[in-house]
Amino acid sequence: MVSHVLLINCPDQPGLVFKITGILYHYNLNIISNGEFVERGFNYFFMRTEFSGKFDREALLQDLTNVLPEGVEIKLTDKKKKSIVLLATKEHHCLSDLLIRHAFNELNAHILAVISNYDVLEDLTRKFDIPFHFISHEGQSREAHEQQILEAVQQYEPEFVVLAKYMRILSADFVAHFSNRIINIHHSFLPAFVGASPYAQAYERGVKIIGATAHFVNDQLDQGPIIAQSVIPVDHTQSAKEMAQAGRDVEKIVLAKSLRLVFNEQVFVYRNKTIIFE
Amino acid sequence: MVSHVLLINCPDQPGLVFKITGILYHYNLNIISNGEFVERGFNYFFMRTEFSGKFDREALLQDLTNVLPEGVEIKLTDKKKKSIVLLATKEHHCLSDLLIRHAFNELNAHILAVISNYDVLEDLTRKFDIPFHFISHEGQSREAHEQQILEAVQQYEPEFVVLAKYMRILSADFVAHFSNRIINIHHSFLPAFVGASPYAQAYERGVKIIGATAHFVNDQLDQGPIIAQSVIPVDHTQSAKEMAQAGRDVEKIVLAKSLRLVFNEQVFVYRNKTIIFE
Amino acid sequence: MVSHVLLINCPDQPGLVFKITGILYHYNLNIISNGEFVERGFNYFFMRTEFSGKFDREALLQDLTNVLPEGVEIKLTDKKKKSIVLLATKEHHCLSDLLIRHAFNELNAHILAVISNYDVLEDLTRKFDIPFHFISHEGQSREAHEQQILEAVQQYEPEFVVLAKYMRILSADFVAHFSNRIINIHHSFLPAFVGASPYAQAYERGVKIIGATAHFVNDQLDQGPIIAQSVIPVDHTQSAKEMAQAGRDVEKIVLAKSLRLVFNEQVFVYRNKTIIFE
Amino acid sequence: MVSHVLLINCPDQPGLVFKITGILYHYNLNIISNGEFVERGFNYFFMRTEFSGKFDREALLQDLTNVLPEGVEIKLTDKKKKSIVLLATKEHHCLSDLLIRHAFNELNAHILAVISNYDVLEDLTRKFDIPFHFISHEGQSREAHEQQILEAVQQYEPEFVVLAKYMRILSADFVAHFSNRIINIHHSFLPAFVGASPYAQAYERGVKIIGATAHFVNDQLDQGPIIAQSVIPVDHTQSAKEMAQAGRDVEKIVLAKSLRLVFNEQVFVYRNKTIIFE
């Protein structure tokens, strides 16, 4: 049976849970799970309800709108597979991990295509019968190259764009086409080591922990809402290159975790942060 | 303002959240946080609501009972400090940690007394102006000693008994006096290394991880509902004694965490497991 | 330049490091890293030295033997790729992870073949141009099936056999053919949850942590020397099936880590434990 | 029996381990543990040897100097207790933890005194019979206050100064009196959230992990060599204040760990990093 997901956020006021669950009860829907959260700083209410059952979509949305405060955002969706396009450069580990999960139906998404500014991952991608676009950045301006990437992505009309170790910075223009729909994996525990070569920075600073951060991309480098983070211990015996090798497993696991949360409709974005119902 | 906590568990049926929140809304209570969970295996419903406001306790309970299914358990309490008695033997680290938290008002409990079968922790306890009872087990039967301990505990009428590294096994009789009200810290990640000398067992087995488990005590050794667990890495260079030293910090942190959860009324016990609203 | 690895273990006595490094110095070898450990319980000495340079193998071994105590074990090897055969059943995640690492030259081993009692992983394996043997256990005795598996493995003469979620218990006879050369991934933090269905056992017990253990296989089920372990937190909201899903990522990372350690010649086995130079 | 520790660092060259262990062998010393490390970037050699036995200190040092390269630093010390002074402000958790460990002989140091710019921790300190100096910063210039603190510290001639949540920035002048002998606990996983209010910064950024860092203090704020770090997960439900509460346990454990390493002579400082023999 299909699961539906109802996501509601609005200014908090008394009785919201009562009113919302009342309507769902009235529609005879079968609630599978329910979560609420009030952000106290801004007195803002978030609710995620997963349910099954038959209902008139327009009527349900209208009834909810009628009882909820002005400014409410209501998203009524389901947990069906999302459509995604992956961008990569030369490193394979995040792409490999997603291709494998996709092949075994564990990703909750359809990978429509892989796009890269190098061709080194083409063979891998084709093994899994996924279209691969090689769009070299050589000999072109940054703008021209990005425009080509944008067009390649847009032809697939994906719901999400996943940066699986895509090592080029996307412009604010590009990002604006996919607001809160681009997910990146950054190879440090942000906000430490923003920008290029975080493992080299980590080595240089002599940290005892390295990590990875999956986040939505906004128009400021590595500043978007954080979805998931994880770390591993390191020590003085590891070179920057060895830290990078050790970090790969964390990167792929954190990226996959963030996609699971987003594709299962468990994530709200509010004021550059995520609110996650697990 | 005082926070009240409403804990409800009963067989699941449609509309429970609607009905419960409806009553709270009717009473004009201010909901601070709300959590629900349905155990699918047994179709059992759990709800924890924290709220503030003025209300007639008997009337509220009656109204809830009226709309909820038969067999419902309703606990309406508050987050006020619990009263507790600590049992210890010779190791100080858990007792120290709790005495310090207590002294700085971080424990959400009043420590009424410390009881031990040795006197080595008496000086420490007295520094913090807590009564200390030294009840030696030497020269007595296990039963006679336990009876003395029981009487010493009972004179304080504590809500909870905390075994802060009390190294003697309590009989089913003793435990029956405090059903789900005795919390123990076991120095392994249960169910590994039940019983005596878990660090020696861990060393012998050559594990790469050791841990600690806080659990409610029931009538089977180390088999009660688990509240919290944590682990740390170890390696071949550490002797059993060094593992025990390394494990102390985990033990004290896990025990303190479990007490925070229990004393804040965040823990349900159901079929020898805990359901925890964090 | 090729790295050589010298592994020495013997009863401890004064001057061992001096004598060993003296010989290496005499041969003008360039030491890359050096580690020593004395197991105090049995007064046993372990040393691992990685070095480069040219030398007469027989002469070096003879010189070392001359100065070291009787009973010494000396292994002079290099970090060249090992040859391995993988056994699997139906779950893909460990096999996938190893095939990918192999394809990108990150495994330090040649995968000679994959052998399974089901054919579900054949397509995946063939994508990576690795021979796949489907040897069904249906309609045969356990002994007959194992004999077939043994013959299939032996034709490849592998240095190591890796059980990448091979869900059948191997007999002591089978294991005896590959002493300390079979590596298994068990889906629990051993010694908790030995045997079948550890996630169901974990769910039943209500643990707050689950894990995975990579170990050498000996003739007792899940009792061999532990190489690597890792854990993740779980809670009451997760079913046994969801725990199993969450555990997959830990399993594949822990297995890969254990293979890296073993294939890089960093692991001694002594009295059913591992001594690991990291 | 007393353990001695020999710490040697110098430019790397062939035969160093052979030469050093040869001298120790010649002196009939009983090596307890031995570790070496070569920093490849700068080709620099580090060795730590723990041993027992009787020897002529001057002769041993002379013999070592004779065979080692120019510029070598040799430190021959023992694992006897260090003398320390603690600085604190108002938060008790790190101070409490150290006072308790000290009281039970687990710190490997003598706490000579506690100095604070507030008096709130005086009662706690006096429970453990440690001198407490209250030196208020009110009504004085930063320089004048720091000068008073310096004089209070210096009268005890401590080997190390431990900043147990001392919330004032020390000047380069102050730090210069105790080069690599001041240890601070910073309440973030550095280099994230340098400076004031790291938990508020972490909350604002919406991170999913917070942490703590113990480091030597140098003349740049929060930039000194890192000794130990640890982290815990957080989520959107936690306010900055709740993150700070959750972080306390990490802070006290990380600080205690760093002190154990430093006081046991396991830490080299080299080019603003630590090399730690565990």
Short mmCIF file of C-alpha atoms in Angstrom, two decimals, chain A residues 65-255:
data_model
loop_
_atom_site.label_atom_id
_atom_site.label_comp_id
_atom_site.label_asym_id
_atom_site.label_seq_id
_atom_site.Cartn_x
_atom_site.Cartn_y
_atom_site.Cartn_z
CA THR A 65 -5.96 25.08 4.76
CA ASN A 66 -9.26 26.13 6.31
CA VAL A 67 -8.17 25.35 9.87
CA LEU A 68 -4.50 26.34 9.68
CA PRO A 69 -3.06 29.84 10.14
CA GLU A 70 -2.25 32.11 7.27
CA GLY A 71 1.17 31.58 5.80
CA VAL A 72 0.99 27.83 6.32
CA GLU A 73 2.94 25.66 3.88
CA ILE A 74 1.36 22.30 3.20
CA LYS A 75 3.09 19.62 1.16
CA LEU A 76 1.16 16.44 0.47
CA THR A 77 3.37 13.96 -1.27
CA ASP A 78 4.29 10.31 -1.16
CA LYS A 79 7.39 8.25 -0.67
CA LYS A 80 7.61 7.30 -4.31
CA LYS A 81 11.01 7.33 -5.95
CA LYS A 82 12.52 10.71 -6.75
CA SER A 83 14.18 11.41 -10.11
CA ILE A 84 17.79 12.58 -9.84
CA VAL A 85 20.82 13.53 -11.89
CA LEU A 86 24.31 12.99 -10.48
CA LEU A 87 27.29 15.27 -11.11
CA ALA A 88 30.77 13.89 -10.56
CA THR A 89 34.36 14.67 -11.41
CA LYS A 90 37.04 11.98 -11.09
CA GLU A 91 36.62 10.36 -7.70
CA HIS A 92 34.43 7.29 -7.89
CA HIS A 93 33.54 6.35 -4.33
CA CYS A 94 30.31 8.34 -3.88
CA LEU A 95 29.14 7.64 -7.41
CA SER A 96 29.91 3.91 -7.09
CA ASP A 97 28.04 3.70 -3.85
CA LEU A 98 24.95 5.38 -5.30
CA LEU A 99 25.03 3.30 -8.49
CA ILE A 100 25.15 0.12 -6.44
CA ARG A 101 22.32 1.18 -4.15
CA HIS A 102 20.32 2.17 -7.23
CA ALA A 103 20.97 -1.16 -8.91
CA PHE A 104 19.66 -2.99 -5.87
CA ASN A 105 16.67 -0.72 -5.37
CA GLU A 106 17.93 0.80 -2.16
CA LEU A 107 18.15 4.46 -3.15
CA ASN A 108 14.50 5.52 -3.36
CA ALA A 109 15.37 7.39 -6.55
CA HIS A 110 15.77 6.89 -10.26
CA ILE A 111 19.19 7.96 -11.49
CA LEU A 112 18.42 9.57 -14.83
CA ALA A 113 21.98 10.39 -15.81
CA VAL A 114 25.53 11.01 -14.64
CA ILE A 115 27.27 14.17 -15.86
CA SER A 116 30.98 14.79 -15.41
CA ASN A 117 33.71 17.16 -16.53
CA TYR A 118 35.98 14.12 -16.98
CA ASP A 119 35.39 10.80 -18.69
CA VAL A 120 37.08 8.57 -16.11
CA LEU A 121 33.82 7.42 -14.57
CA GLU A 122 32.10 6.66 -17.86
CA ASP A 123 32.92 2.94 -17.89
CA LEU A 124 31.64 2.51 -14.36
CA THR A 125 28.43 4.35 -15.10
CA ARG A 126 27.73 2.42 -18.27
CA LYS A 127 28.12 -0.91 -16.45
CA PHE A 128 24.92 0.07 -14.70
CA ASP A 129 23.16 1.20 -17.90
CA ILE A 130 22.92 4.83 -16.85
CA PRO A 131 23.45 7.59 -19.47
CA PHE A 132 26.78 9.36 -19.03
CA HIS A 133 27.53 12.87 -20.30
CA PHE A 134 31.14 13.94 -20.56
CA ILE A 135 31.28 17.73 -20.69
CA SER A 136 34.87 18.84 -20.44
CA HIS A 137 35.61 22.22 -18.93
CA GLU A 138 38.84 22.52 -20.90
CA GLY A 139 39.12 25.37 -23.33
CA GLN A 140 35.94 27.05 -22.16
CA SER A 141 35.04 29.81 -19.77
CA ARG A 142 33.57 28.82 -16.43
CA GLU A 143 30.24 30.35 -17.50
CA ALA A 144 30.08 28.53 -20.81
CA HIS A 145 30.90 25.20 -19.18
CA GLU A 146 28.33 25.65 -16.47
CA GLN A 147 25.73 26.56 -19.07
CA GLN A 148 26.40 23.26 -20.85
CA ILE A 149 26.10 21.38 -17.57
CA LEU A 150 22.86 23.19 -16.81
CA GLU A 151 21.36 22.26 -20.16
CA ALA A 152 22.43 18.65 -19.78
CA VAL A 153 20.80 18.51 -16.37
CA GLN A 154 17.63 20.30 -17.39
CA GLN A 155 16.83 18.00 -20.27
CA TYR A 156 16.16 15.33 -17.63
CA GLU A 157 13.95 17.57 -15.48
CA PRO A 158 15.19 15.93 -12.28
CA GLU A 159 13.66 16.57 -8.89
CA PHE A 160 17.11 16.64 -7.30
CA VAL A 161 20.69 17.18 -8.41
CA VAL A 162 23.28 15.26 -6.38
CA LEU A 163 26.89 16.42 -6.35
CA ALA A 164 28.72 13.12 -5.89
CA LYS A 165 32.16 14.70 -5.49
CA TYR A 166 31.65 17.28 -8.24
CA MET A 167 34.72 19.41 -7.65
CA ARG A 168 33.65 22.65 -9.32
CA ILE A 169 31.87 25.53 -7.65
CA LEU A 170 28.40 26.21 -8.99
CA SER A 171 27.31 29.80 -9.53
CA ALA A 172 24.37 31.39 -7.72
CA ASP A 173 22.59 31.41 -11.07
CA PHE A 174 22.89 27.67 -11.45
CA VAL A 175 21.82 27.07 -7.86
CA ALA A 176 18.77 29.31 -8.30
CA HIS A 177 17.34 26.81 -10.76
CA PHE A 178 17.20 24.12 -8.08
CA SER A 179 16.40 25.79 -4.77
CA ASN A 180 16.99 23.29 -1.93
CA ARG A 181 17.17 20.60 -4.58
CA ILE A 182 20.96 20.31 -4.94
CA ILE A 183 22.71 18.10 -2.39
CA ASN A 184 26.48 18.19 -1.99
CA ILE A 185 28.94 16.10 -0.03
CA HIS A 186 31.77 18.18 1.42
CA HIS A 187 34.81 16.33 2.69
CA SER A 188 35.09 17.99 6.10
CA PHE A 189 32.94 18.48 9.18
CA LEU A 190 31.69 21.91 8.23
CA PRO A 191 32.15 24.71 9.12
CA ALA A 192 35.75 23.54 9.56
CA PHE A 193 37.76 23.58 6.35
CA VAL A 194 35.45 25.33 3.92
CA GLY A 195 36.55 25.34 0.30
CA ALA A 196 39.38 23.53 -1.45
CA SER A 197 41.54 20.70 -0.10
CA PRO A 198 39.97 20.18 3.29
CA TYR A 199 42.11 17.12 3.98
CA ALA A 200 45.27 19.11 3.30
CA GLN A 201 43.93 21.78 5.66
CA ALA A 202 43.11 19.15 8.28
CA TYR A 203 46.59 17.65 8.00
CA GLU A 204 48.18 21.07 8.27
CA ARG A 205 46.16 21.94 11.39
CA GLY A 206 46.91 18.61 13.04
CA VAL A 207 43.34 17.71 13.92
CA LYS A 208 42.54 14.38 15.58
CA ILE A 209 39.16 14.01 13.85
CA ILE A 210 38.13 14.40 10.22
CA GLY A 211 34.67 14.18 8.75
CA ALA A 212 32.18 14.75 6.01
CA THR A 213 29.08 16.91 5.61
CA ALA A 214 26.10 16.49 3.31
CA HIS A 215 24.23 19.74 2.76
CA PHE A 216 21.86 21.55 0.47
CA VAL A 217 23.70 23.93 -1.82
CA ASN A 218 22.88 27.62 -1.63
CA ASP A 219 24.59 30.62 -3.17
CA GLN A 220 27.42 30.75 -0.64
CA LEU A 221 30.21 28.19 -0.79
CA ASP A 222 29.71 25.36 1.73
CA GLN A 223 27.19 27.46 3.68
CA GLY A 224 23.93 25.67 2.84
CA PRO A 225 21.71 23.82 5.33
CA ILE A 226 23.47 20.78 6.79
CA ILE A 227 21.63 17.46 6.46
CA ALA A 228 24.08 14.93 7.90
CA GLN A 229 27.62 14.79 9.27
CA SER A 230 29.94 12.10 10.48
CA VAL A 231 33.55 11.85 11.62
CA ILE A 232 36.42 9.40 12.07
CA PRO A 233 39.53 9.65 14.24
CA VAL A 234 42.92 10.34 12.65
CA ASP A 235 46.39 10.77 14.07
CA HIS A 236 49.85 12.13 13.32
CA THR A 237 50.88 9.06 11.34
CA GLN A 238 48.47 9.85 8.50
CA SER A 239 49.44 12.08 5.61
CA ALA A 240 46.88 14.33 3.94
CA LYS A 241 46.54 11.69 1.23
CA GLU A 242 45.93 8.94 3.77
CA MET A 243 43.34 11.12 5.51
CA ALA A 244 41.61 11.56 2.15
CA GLN A 245 41.59 7.78 1.65
CA ALA A 246 40.21 7.18 5.12
CA GLY A 247 37.61 9.88 4.58
CA ARG A 248 36.11 8.31 1.48
CA ASP A 249 34.08 5.76 3.40
CA VAL A 250 32.65 8.47 5.63
CA GLU A 251 31.78 10.62 2.62
CA LYS A 252 29.86 7.92 0.81
CA ILE A 253 27.94 6.84 3.91
CA VAL A 254 27.01 10.40 4.89
CA LEU A 255 25.88 11.27 1.38
#
